[in-house]
PDB file of C-alpha atoms and ligand atoms in Angstrom:
ATOM      1  CA  ALA A  25     -20.552  -9.920  -6.955  1.00  0.00           C
ATOM      2  CA  PRO A  26     -17.305  -8.032  -6.200  1.00  0.00           C
ATOM      3  CA  ALA A  27     -15.540  -6.592  -9.203  1.00  0.00           C
ATOM      4  CA  ALA A  28     -13.330  -8.640 -11.542  1.00  0.00           C
ATOM      5  CA  VAL A  29      -9.673  -9.184 -10.372  1.00  0.00           C
ATOM      6  CA  ILE A  30      -7.289 -10.409 -12.972  1.00  0.00           C
ATOM      7  CA  ALA A  31      -4.384 -12.580 -11.827  1.00  0.00           C
ATOM      8  CA  PRO A  32      -2.171 -13.836 -14.487  1.00  0.00           C
ATOM      9  CA  SER A  33      -0.322 -16.906 -13.295  1.00  0.00           C
ATOM     10  CA  ILE A  34       3.524 -16.398 -13.913  1.00  0.00           C
ATOM     11  CA  LEU A  35       3.705 -20.052 -14.067  1.00  0.00           C
ATOM     12  CA  SER A  36       3.708 -19.591 -17.959  1.00  0.00           C
ATOM     13  CA  ALA A  37       6.096 -16.707 -17.850  1.00  0.00           C
ATOM     14  CA  ASP A  38       9.725 -16.789 -18.962  1.00  0.00           C
ATOM     15  CA  PHE A  39      11.365 -17.863 -15.660  1.00  0.00           C
ATOM     16  CA  GLY A  40      14.599 -16.546 -17.043  1.00  0.00           C
ATOM     17  CA  SER A  41      13.551 -13.004 -16.813  1.00  0.00           C
ATOM     18  CA  LEU A  42      10.896 -13.371 -14.135  1.00  0.00           C
ATOM     19  CA  GLY A  43      11.297 -10.000 -12.391  1.00  0.00           C
ATOM     20  CA  LYS A  44      10.663  -8.130 -15.874  1.00  0.00           C
ATOM     21  CA  GLU A  45       7.815 -10.615 -16.646  1.00  0.00           C
ATOM     22  CA  CYS A  46       6.060  -9.707 -13.508  1.00  0.00           C
ATOM     23  CA  SER A  47       6.459  -5.872 -13.781  1.00  0.00           C
ATOM     24  CA  ASP A  48       5.438  -6.057 -17.320  1.00  0.00           C
ATOM     25  CA  THR A  49       2.118  -7.910 -16.587  1.00  0.00           C
ATOM     26  CA  ILE A  50       1.225  -5.320 -14.060  1.00  0.00           C
ATOM     27  CA  GLY A  51       2.174  -2.868 -16.716  1.00  0.00           C
ATOM     28  CA  HIS A  52      -0.318  -4.671 -19.098  1.00  0.00           C
ATOM     29  CA  GLY A  53      -3.246  -4.040 -16.632  1.00  0.00           C
ATOM     30  CA  ALA A  54      -3.168  -7.158 -14.269  1.00  0.00           C
ATOM     31  CA  ASP A  55      -4.495  -6.536 -10.866  1.00  0.00           C
ATOM     32  CA  TRP A  56      -2.724  -9.339  -8.934  1.00  0.00           C
ATOM     33  CA  LEU A  57       0.016 -11.719  -9.721  1.00  0.00           C
ATOM     34  CA  HIS A  58      -0.826 -15.459  -9.308  1.00  0.00           C
ATOM     35  CA  VAL A  59       2.171 -17.190  -8.003  1.00  0.00           C
ATOM     36  CA  ASP A  60       2.151 -21.015  -8.272  1.00  0.00           C
ATOM     37  CA  ILE A  61       4.215 -22.705  -5.620  1.00  0.00           C
ATOM     38  CA  MET A  62       4.677 -26.507  -6.184  1.00  0.00           C
ATOM     39  CA  ASP A  63       6.597 -28.980  -4.019  1.00  0.00           C
ATOM     40  CA  GLY A  64       6.740 -32.139  -6.054  1.00  0.00           C
ATOM     41  CA  HIS A  65       4.547 -33.631  -3.206  1.00  0.00           C
ATOM     42  CA  PHE A  66       1.279 -32.279  -3.250  1.00  0.00           C
ATOM     43  CA  VAL A  67       1.354 -32.044  -6.969  1.00  0.00           C
ATOM     44  CA  PRO A  68       3.671 -33.840  -9.355  1.00  0.00           C
ATOM     45  CA  ASN A  69       5.622 -30.831 -10.172  1.00  0.00           C
ATOM     46  CA  ILE A  70       8.066 -28.342  -8.721  1.00  0.00           C
ATOM     47  CA  THR A  71       8.269 -24.531  -9.329  1.00  0.00           C
ATOM     48  CA  PHE A  72      10.148 -22.344  -6.792  1.00  0.00           C
ATOM     49  CA  GLY A  73      10.210 -21.206  -3.329  1.00  0.00           C
ATOM     50  CA  ALA A  74      10.453 -18.096  -1.111  1.00  0.00           C
ATOM     51  CA  PRO A  75      13.686 -16.902  -2.282  1.00  0.00           C
ATOM     52  CA  VAL A  76      12.491 -16.397  -5.935  1.00  0.00           C
ATOM     53  CA  VAL A  77       9.450 -14.879  -4.480  1.00  0.00           C
ATOM     54  CA  THR A  78      11.530 -12.385  -2.549  1.00  0.00           C
ATOM     55  CA  LYS A  79      13.617 -11.379  -5.679  1.00  0.00           C
ATOM     56  CA  ILE A  80      10.537 -10.841  -7.888  1.00  0.00           C
ATOM     57  CA  ARG A  81       8.723  -8.857  -5.097  1.00  0.00           C
ATOM     58  CA  SER A  82      11.216  -5.950  -5.629  1.00  0.00           C
ATOM     59  CA  HIS A  83      10.150  -5.664  -9.363  1.00  0.00           C
ATOM     60  CA  VAL A  84       6.484  -4.964  -8.325  1.00  0.00           C
ATOM     61  CA  ASP A  85       5.284  -2.294  -6.094  1.00  0.00           C
ATOM     62  CA  ARG A  86       3.299  -3.436  -2.797  1.00  0.00           C
ATOM     63  CA  PRO A  87      -0.364  -3.084  -2.973  1.00  0.00           C
ATOM     64  CA  LYS A  88      -1.431   0.084  -1.245  1.00  0.00           C
ATOM     65  CA  GLU A  89      -4.605  -1.672   0.352  1.00  0.00           C
ATOM     66  CA  ALA A  90      -5.731  -5.218   0.851  1.00  0.00           C
ATOM     67  CA  PHE A  91      -6.462  -6.876  -2.387  1.00  0.00           C
ATOM     68  CA  GLY A  92      -4.937  -3.773  -4.336  1.00  0.00           C
ATOM     69  CA  LYS A  93      -2.957  -3.677  -7.563  1.00  0.00           C
ATOM     70  CA  GLY A  94       0.432  -5.710  -7.284  1.00  0.00           C
ATOM     71  CA  THR A  95      -1.131  -8.295  -4.733  1.00  0.00           C
ATOM     72  CA  PHE A  96       1.014 -11.408  -4.783  1.00  0.00           C
ATOM     73  CA  ASP A  97      -1.544 -14.255  -4.607  1.00  0.00           C
ATOM     74  CA  CYS A  98       0.443 -17.144  -3.573  1.00  0.00           C
ATOM     75  CA  HIS A  99      -1.168 -20.530  -4.331  1.00  0.00           C
ATOM     76  CA  MET A 100       0.430 -22.977  -2.160  1.00  0.00           C
ATOM     77  CA  MET A 101       0.242 -26.465  -3.784  1.00  0.00           C
ATOM     78  CA  ILE A 102       2.407 -27.684  -1.012  1.00  0.00           C
ATOM     79  CA  ALA A 103       1.908 -30.855   1.331  1.00  0.00           C
ATOM     80  CA  GLU A 104       2.891 -28.831   4.474  1.00  0.00           C
ATOM     81  CA  PRO A 105       1.103 -25.427   4.253  1.00  0.00           C
ATOM     82  CA  LYS A 106       1.463 -24.432   7.926  1.00  0.00           C
ATOM     83  CA  LYS A 107       5.178 -24.911   7.732  1.00  0.00           C
ATOM     84  CA  TRP A 108       5.880 -22.156   5.070  1.00  0.00           C
ATOM     85  CA  VAL A 109       3.615 -19.344   6.188  1.00  0.00           C
ATOM     86  CA  LYS A 110       6.250 -17.300   7.986  1.00  0.00           C
ATOM     87  CA  GLU A 111       8.622 -17.649   4.995  1.00  0.00           C
ATOM     88  CA  PHE A 112       6.311 -16.580   2.537  1.00  0.00           C
ATOM     89  CA  GLN A 113       5.107 -13.513   4.597  1.00  0.00           C
ATOM     90  CA  LYS A 114       8.881 -12.499   4.975  1.00  0.00           C
ATOM     91  CA  ALA A 115       9.138 -12.993   1.218  1.00  0.00           C
ATOM     92  CA  GLY A 116       6.307 -10.511   0.378  1.00  0.00           C
ATOM     93  CA  CYS A 117       3.269 -12.768  -0.082  1.00  0.00           C
ATOM     94  CA  ASP A 118       0.075 -10.910   0.259  1.00  0.00           C
ATOM     95  CA  LEU A 119      -2.571 -13.621   0.126  1.00  0.00           C
ATOM     96  CA  TYR A 120      -1.679 -17.085   1.188  1.00  0.00           C
ATOM     97  CA  CYS A 121      -3.757 -19.539  -0.435  1.00  0.00           C
ATOM     98  CA  PHE A 122      -3.596 -23.070   0.832  1.00  0.00           C
ATOM     99  CA  HIS A 123      -5.361 -26.256  -0.447  1.00  0.00           C
ATOM    100  CA  TYR A 124      -7.721 -27.691   1.937  1.00  0.00           C
ATOM    101  CA  GLU A 125      -6.734 -31.113   1.196  1.00  0.00           C
ATOM    102  CA  ALA A 126      -3.140 -30.458   2.087  1.00  0.00           C
ATOM    103  CA  ALA A 127      -4.204 -28.860   5.627  1.00  0.00           C
ATOM    104  CA  ILE A 128      -6.294 -31.736   6.824  1.00  0.00           C
ATOM    105  CA  ASN A 129      -3.546 -34.417   5.715  1.00  0.00           C
ATOM    106  CA  SER A 130      -0.416 -32.352   6.904  1.00  0.00           C
ATOM    107  CA  THR A 131       1.916 -34.225   9.411  1.00  0.00           C
ATOM    108  CA  ALA A 132       2.703 -33.153  12.998  1.00  0.00           C
ATOM    109  CA  ALA A 133       6.247 -33.521  12.424  1.00  0.00           C
ATOM    110  CA  GLU A 134       6.994 -30.288  10.496  1.00  0.00           C
ATOM    111  CA  SER A 135       6.380 -27.289  12.675  1.00  0.00           C
ATOM    112  CA  PRO A 136       7.601 -27.700  16.226  1.00  0.00           C
ATOM    113  CA  GLU A 137       6.060 -24.576  17.637  1.00  0.00           C
ATOM    114  CA  ALA A 138       2.477 -25.431  16.488  1.00  0.00           C
ATOM    115  CA  THR A 139       0.148 -27.627  18.208  1.00  0.00           C
ATOM    116  CA  SER A 140      -1.172 -30.659  16.218  1.00  0.00           C
ATOM    117  CA  ASP A 141      -4.480 -29.087  15.940  1.00  0.00           C
ATOM    118  CA  GLU A 142      -2.974 -26.013  14.376  1.00  0.00           C
ATOM    119  CA  LYS A 143      -1.268 -28.169  11.705  1.00  0.00           C
ATOM    120  CA  THR A 144      -4.279 -29.885  10.451  1.00  0.00           C
ATOM    121  CA  ASN A 145      -7.258 -27.570  11.228  1.00  0.00           C
ATOM    122  CA  PRO A 146      -7.946 -25.202   8.057  1.00  0.00           C
ATOM    123  CA  LYS A 147      -9.537 -22.725  10.633  1.00  0.00           C
ATOM    124  CA  GLU A 148      -6.583 -22.390  12.777  1.00  0.00           C
ATOM    125  CA  LEU A 149      -4.335 -22.151   9.647  1.00  0.00           C
ATOM    126  CA  VAL A 150      -6.319 -19.181   8.541  1.00  0.00           C
ATOM    127  CA  LYS A 151      -6.138 -17.439  11.904  1.00  0.00           C
ATOM    128  CA  TYR A 152      -2.494 -18.129  11.727  1.00  0.00           C
ATOM    129  CA  ILE A 153      -1.986 -16.556   8.334  1.00  0.00           C
ATOM    130  CA  HIS A 154      -4.215 -13.595   9.455  1.00  0.00           C
ATOM    131  CA  SER A 155      -1.798 -13.115  12.634  1.00  0.00           C
ATOM    132  CA  LEU A 156       1.020 -12.476  10.303  1.00  0.00           C
ATOM    133  CA  GLY A 157      -0.771  -9.606   8.496  1.00  0.00           C
ATOM    134  CA  MET A 158      -1.546 -11.591   5.219  1.00  0.00           C
ATOM    135  CA  ARG A 159      -4.879 -12.362   3.829  1.00  0.00           C
ATOM    136  CA  ALA A 160      -5.974 -16.148   3.567  1.00  0.00           C
ATOM    137  CA  GLY A 161      -7.386 -18.190   0.933  1.00  0.00           C
ATOM    138  CA  VAL A 162      -8.687 -21.839   0.820  1.00  0.00           C
ATOM    139  CA  ALA A 163      -8.416 -23.764  -2.374  1.00  0.00           C
ATOM    140  CA  ILE A 164     -10.192 -26.910  -3.362  1.00  0.00           C
ATOM    141  CA  LYS A 165      -9.277 -29.609  -5.935  1.00  0.00           C
ATOM    142  CA  PRO A 166     -11.538 -30.779  -8.546  1.00  0.00           C
ATOM    143  CA  GLY A 167     -12.330 -33.919  -6.557  1.00  0.00           C
ATOM    144  CA  THR A 168     -13.259 -32.110  -3.248  1.00  0.00           C
ATOM    145  CA  SER A 169     -16.749 -31.112  -2.472  1.00  0.00           C
ATOM    146  CA  VAL A 170     -17.568 -27.471  -2.091  1.00  0.00           C
ATOM    147  CA  ASP A 171     -19.450 -28.359   1.243  1.00  0.00           C
ATOM    148  CA  VAL A 172     -16.098 -28.530   3.260  1.00  0.00           C
ATOM    149  CA  LEU A 173     -15.858 -24.768   2.621  1.00  0.00           C
ATOM    150  CA  PHE A 174     -19.124 -23.948   4.261  1.00  0.00           C
ATOM    151  CA  ASP A 175     -18.250 -24.782   7.708  1.00  0.00           C
ATOM    152  CA  ILE A 176     -15.127 -22.872   7.405  1.00  0.00           C
ATOM    153  CA  LEU A 177     -16.776 -19.726   5.845  1.00  0.00           C
ATOM    154  CA  ASP A 178     -19.650 -19.818   8.153  1.00  0.00           C
ATOM    155  CA  ASN A 179     -17.347 -19.391  11.319  1.00  0.00           C
ATOM    156  CA  PRO A 180     -18.730 -16.716  13.637  1.00  0.00           C
ATOM    157  CA  ASP A 181     -14.933 -15.986  14.583  1.00  0.00           C
ATOM    158  CA  LYS A 182     -14.148 -13.620  11.714  1.00  0.00           C
ATOM    159  CA  ASP A 183     -10.236 -14.148  12.198  1.00  0.00           C
ATOM    160  CA  ALA A 184     -10.845 -17.633  11.011  1.00  0.00           C
ATOM    161  CA  VAL A 185     -12.742 -16.892   7.944  1.00  0.00           C
ATOM    162  CA  PRO A 186     -10.768 -16.837   4.810  1.00  0.00           C
ATOM    163  CA  ASP A 187     -10.844 -13.788   2.615  1.00  0.00           C
ATOM    164  CA  MET A 188     -11.104 -15.966  -0.591  1.00  0.00           C
ATOM    165  CA  ALA A 189     -12.039 -19.377  -2.010  1.00  0.00           C
ATOM    166  CA  LEU A 190     -10.351 -20.805  -4.842  1.00  0.00           C
ATOM    167  CA  VAL A 191     -12.053 -23.453  -6.958  1.00  0.00           C
ATOM    168  CA  MET A 192      -9.709 -25.385  -9.140  1.00  0.00           C
ATOM    169  CA  THR A 193     -10.872 -25.979 -12.700  1.00  0.00           C
ATOM    170  CA  VAL A 194      -8.131 -28.331 -13.545  1.00  0.00           C
ATOM    171  CA  GLU A 195      -6.174 -30.735 -11.472  1.00  0.00           C
ATOM    172  CA  PRO A 196      -3.378 -28.619  -9.903  1.00  0.00           C
ATOM    173  CA  GLY A 197       0.387 -29.122 -11.099  1.00  0.00           C
ATOM    174  CA  PHE A 198       0.698 -27.825 -14.840  1.00  0.00           C
ATOM    175  CA  GLY A 199      -0.376 -24.924 -16.976  1.00  0.00           C
ATOM    176  CA  GLY A 200      -2.056 -25.249 -20.309  1.00  0.00           C
ATOM    177  CA  GLN A 201      -4.827 -27.885 -19.286  1.00  0.00           C
ATOM    178  CA  LYS A 202      -8.301 -27.979 -20.366  1.00  0.00           C
ATOM    179  CA  PHE A 203     -11.042 -25.979 -18.304  1.00  0.00           C
ATOM    180  CA  MET A 204     -13.464 -28.238 -16.518  1.00  0.00           C
ATOM    181  CA  PRO A 205     -16.839 -26.562 -16.797  1.00  0.00           C
ATOM    182  CA  GLU A 206     -18.451 -29.274 -14.351  1.00  0.00           C
ATOM    183  CA  MET A 207     -16.740 -27.481 -11.539  1.00  0.00           C
ATOM    184  CA  MET A 208     -19.177 -24.339 -11.970  1.00  0.00           C
ATOM    185  CA  PRO A 209     -21.861 -25.710  -9.614  1.00  0.00           C
ATOM    186  CA  LYS A 210     -19.362 -25.227  -6.957  1.00  0.00           C
ATOM    187  CA  VAL A 211     -18.863 -21.595  -8.006  1.00  0.00           C
ATOM    188  CA  GLN A 212     -22.526 -21.137  -8.232  1.00  0.00           C
ATOM    189  CA  GLU A 213     -23.312 -22.499  -4.729  1.00  0.00           C
ATOM    190  CA  LEU A 214     -20.588 -20.195  -3.147  1.00  0.00           C
ATOM    191  CA  ARG A 215     -21.847 -17.316  -4.953  1.00  0.00           C
ATOM    192  CA  LYS A 216     -25.336 -17.863  -3.805  1.00  0.00           C
ATOM    193  CA  ARG A 217     -24.447 -18.171  -0.187  1.00  0.00           C
ATOM    194  CA  TYR A 218     -21.766 -15.491  -0.074  1.00  0.00           C
ATOM    195  CA  PRO A 219     -22.413 -12.488  -2.281  1.00  0.00           C
ATOM    196  CA  GLU A 220     -19.441 -10.504  -1.316  1.00  0.00           C
ATOM    197  CA  LEU A 221     -16.695 -13.351  -1.318  1.00  0.00           C
ATOM    198  CA  ASN A 222     -13.904 -13.338  -3.598  1.00  0.00           C
ATOM    199  CA  ILE A 223     -14.270 -16.525  -5.560  1.00  0.00           C
ATOM    200  CA  GLU A 224     -11.239 -17.434  -7.621  1.00  0.00           C
ATOM    201  CA  VAL A 225     -11.148 -19.859 -10.496  1.00  0.00           C
ATOM    202  CA  ASP A 226      -7.834 -21.356 -11.775  1.00  0.00           C
ATOM    203  CA  GLY A 227      -6.949 -23.644 -14.832  1.00  0.00           C
ATOM    204  CA  GLY A 228      -7.902 -23.252 -18.390  1.00  0.00           C
ATOM    205  CA  LEU A 229      -9.451 -19.843 -18.276  1.00  0.00           C
ATOM    206  CA  SER A 230      -9.301 -17.857 -21.540  1.00  0.00           C
ATOM    207  CA  GLU A 231     -11.496 -15.716 -23.707  1.00  0.00           C
ATOM    208  CA  LYS A 232     -13.156 -18.928 -24.780  1.00  0.00           C
ATOM    209  CA  THR A 233     -14.155 -20.122 -21.054  1.00  0.00           C
ATOM    210  CA  ILE A 234     -14.391 -16.747 -19.359  1.00  0.00           C
ATOM    211  CA  ASP A 235     -17.991 -16.303 -19.793  1.00  0.00           C
ATOM    212  CA  THR A 236     -18.883 -19.829 -18.243  1.00  0.00           C
ATOM    213  CA  ALA A 237     -16.938 -18.870 -15.151  1.00  0.00           C
ATOM    214  CA  ALA A 238     -18.134 -15.377 -14.957  1.00  0.00           C
ATOM    215  CA  ASP A 239     -21.879 -16.308 -15.350  1.00  0.00           C
ATOM    216  CA  ALA A 240     -21.106 -18.816 -12.418  1.00  0.00           C
ATOM    217  CA  GLY A 241     -20.088 -15.990 -10.207  1.00  0.00           C
ATOM    218  CA  ALA A 242     -16.315 -16.163 -10.216  1.00  0.00           C
ATOM    219  CA  ASN A 243     -14.705 -12.669  -9.868  1.00  0.00           C
ATOM    220  CA  VAL A 244     -10.958 -13.488  -9.357  1.00  0.00           C
ATOM    221  CA  ILE A 245      -9.688 -14.969 -12.694  1.00  0.00           C
ATOM    222  CA  VAL A 246      -6.397 -16.929 -12.875  1.00  0.00           C
ATOM    223  CA  ALA A 247      -4.918 -17.060 -16.488  1.00  0.00           C
ATOM    224  CA  GLY A 248      -1.457 -18.363 -17.321  1.00  0.00           C
ATOM    225  CA  SER A 249      -1.095 -19.717 -20.996  1.00  0.00           C
ATOM    226  CA  ALA A 250      -3.947 -17.362 -22.094  1.00  0.00           C
ATOM    227  CA  VAL A 251      -2.238 -14.311 -21.147  1.00  0.00           C
ATOM    228  CA  PHE A 252       1.523 -15.198 -21.480  1.00  0.00           C
ATOM    229  CA  GLY A 253       1.032 -17.040 -24.789  1.00  0.00           C
ATOM    230  CA  ALA A 254      -1.040 -13.915 -26.297  1.00  0.00           C
ATOM    231  CA  GLN A 255       0.434 -11.516 -29.043  1.00  0.00           C
ATOM    232  CA  SER A 256      -1.235  -8.795 -26.613  1.00  0.00           C
ATOM    233  CA  PRO A 257      -1.446  -9.784 -23.006  1.00  0.00           C
ATOM    234  CA  ALA A 258      -2.928  -6.431 -22.370  1.00  0.00           C
ATOM    235  CA  ASP A 259      -6.043  -7.186 -24.647  1.00  0.00           C
ATOM    236  CA  VAL A 260      -6.378 -10.575 -23.001  1.00  0.00           C
ATOM    237  CA  ILE A 261      -6.362  -8.918 -19.573  1.00  0.00           C
ATOM    238  CA  ALA A 262      -8.834  -6.371 -20.822  1.00  0.00           C
ATOM    239  CA  LYS A 263     -11.384  -8.911 -22.305  1.00  0.00           C
ATOM    240  CA  LEU A 264     -11.296 -11.072 -19.166  1.00  0.00           C
ATOM    241  CA  ARG A 265     -12.018  -8.241 -17.134  1.00  0.00           C
ATOM    242  CA  GLU A 266     -14.846  -7.002 -19.295  1.00  0.00           C
ATOM    243  CA  ALA A 267     -16.463 -10.343 -19.228  1.00  0.00           C
ATOM    244  CA  VAL A 268     -16.603 -10.488 -15.652  1.00  0.00           C
ATOM    245  CA  ASN A 269     -17.845  -6.925 -15.113  1.00  0.00           C
ATOM    246  CA  SER A 270     -20.535  -7.021 -17.855  1.00  0.00           C
TER     247      SER A 270
HETATM  248  C1  DX5 B  13      -2.083 -25.122 -12.269  1.00  0.00           C
HETATM  249  C2  DX5 B  13      -1.831 -23.814 -11.601  1.00  0.00           C
HETATM  250  C3  DX5 B  13      -2.452 -22.658 -12.498  1.00  0.00           C
HETATM  251  C4  DX5 B  13      -1.894 -22.548 -13.975  1.00  0.00           C
HETATM  252  C5  DX5 B  13      -3.001 -22.276 -14.769  1.00  0.00           C
HETATM  253  O1  DX5 B  13      -1.864 -26.085 -11.033  1.00  0.00           O
HETATM  254  O2  DX5 B  13      -2.419 -23.605 -10.235  1.00  0.00           O
HETATM  255  O3  DX5 B  13      -2.387 -21.460 -11.721  1.00  0.00           O
HETATM  256  O4  DX5 B  13      -0.775 -21.694 -13.947  1.00  0.00           O
HETATM  257  O5  DX5 B  13      -2.618 -22.112 -16.066  1.00  0.00           O
HETATM  258  P1  DX5 B  13      -3.388 -22.124 -17.384  1.00  0.00           P
HETATM  259  O6  DX5 B  13      -4.195 -20.774 -17.132  1.00  0.00           O
HETATM  260  O7  DX5 B  13      -2.510 -22.248 -18.562  1.00  0.00           O
HETATM  261  O8  DX5 B  13      -4.590 -23.258 -17.271  1.00  0.00           O
HETATM  262 ZN1   ZN B  14      -2.540 -21.518  -9.364  1.00  0.00          ZN
END
C-alpha cells in the first residue's frame, strides 16, 4: 500500500483563527489538510465555501508535487458537485473529492455549459476535474456499496479514473462521531483490487481506531476531533502515521 498520508480535518479547528490553525497543523507534521465543504442539502450542516478556502490557502504553501505536503483535500459534501469545480480550483483546491451519490443525483439545471451526462456521470466529472489540473476523488457514504467504485476505477480511459477513493466511516455531516468498523470490508476489497490506490477513511479515526483502518488497507487518514482536541496534535499525527506505516 502507498505510504501514510495524515489529513487533519479542519472542521474541528477554531474557525475564528482558521488561517493560523491551518499553518500550525502543517507545522505539527500533517501532510494534507482535509477541508469539509457542506451545503446544508447533501448533508444537514453548513460549513463554508470557496472564499474561505481562498483565504486559508494563503496561510499554507502549495504542494510542490501531486499529493505533496500542503495538499488541500476538499471533501465536497454538496448536492451539485459539478457546479463548484471551477470555483474551488480558483480557490486553491488540489484534490476535489465529490460524493458518488451526489454526482448521480445532481440536477441538470445548475451548470449551463455542461451536458446532462457530464452533470450526472461520475466518470465525466472526474475528467472535468482533471482537465482543470486538480486531482479527483470519489467518496461513498456508509449506505453505498463499494461495487459502484469498481466500474469507475477499472476504466481504461485514465483521465476518467479518480486518484483517490474515500470510504466514509461515519454518516457525513458532523465531526466527533463514532467510527463504523463495519465499513472495513469496503476498504479491504478496494485494497485487494488496487494495491497502489490512495484509499481515504474519514470519520471517528483516532489512536483507538487507527489499527482497524490501517489493517484493512487505508493509507489516507482523516482525523478531526482526535487531532484538534489533543493536548499534542503533533503526537497524535505521528502516532497515526506510525500505525499505517508499520
Ligand atoms: C464528517 C466529515 C469529517 C469530520 C471527521 O462529515 O467528513 O471529515 O470532520 O471528524 P472526526 O475525525 O472528529 O470524526
Ligand atoms: Zn470529511
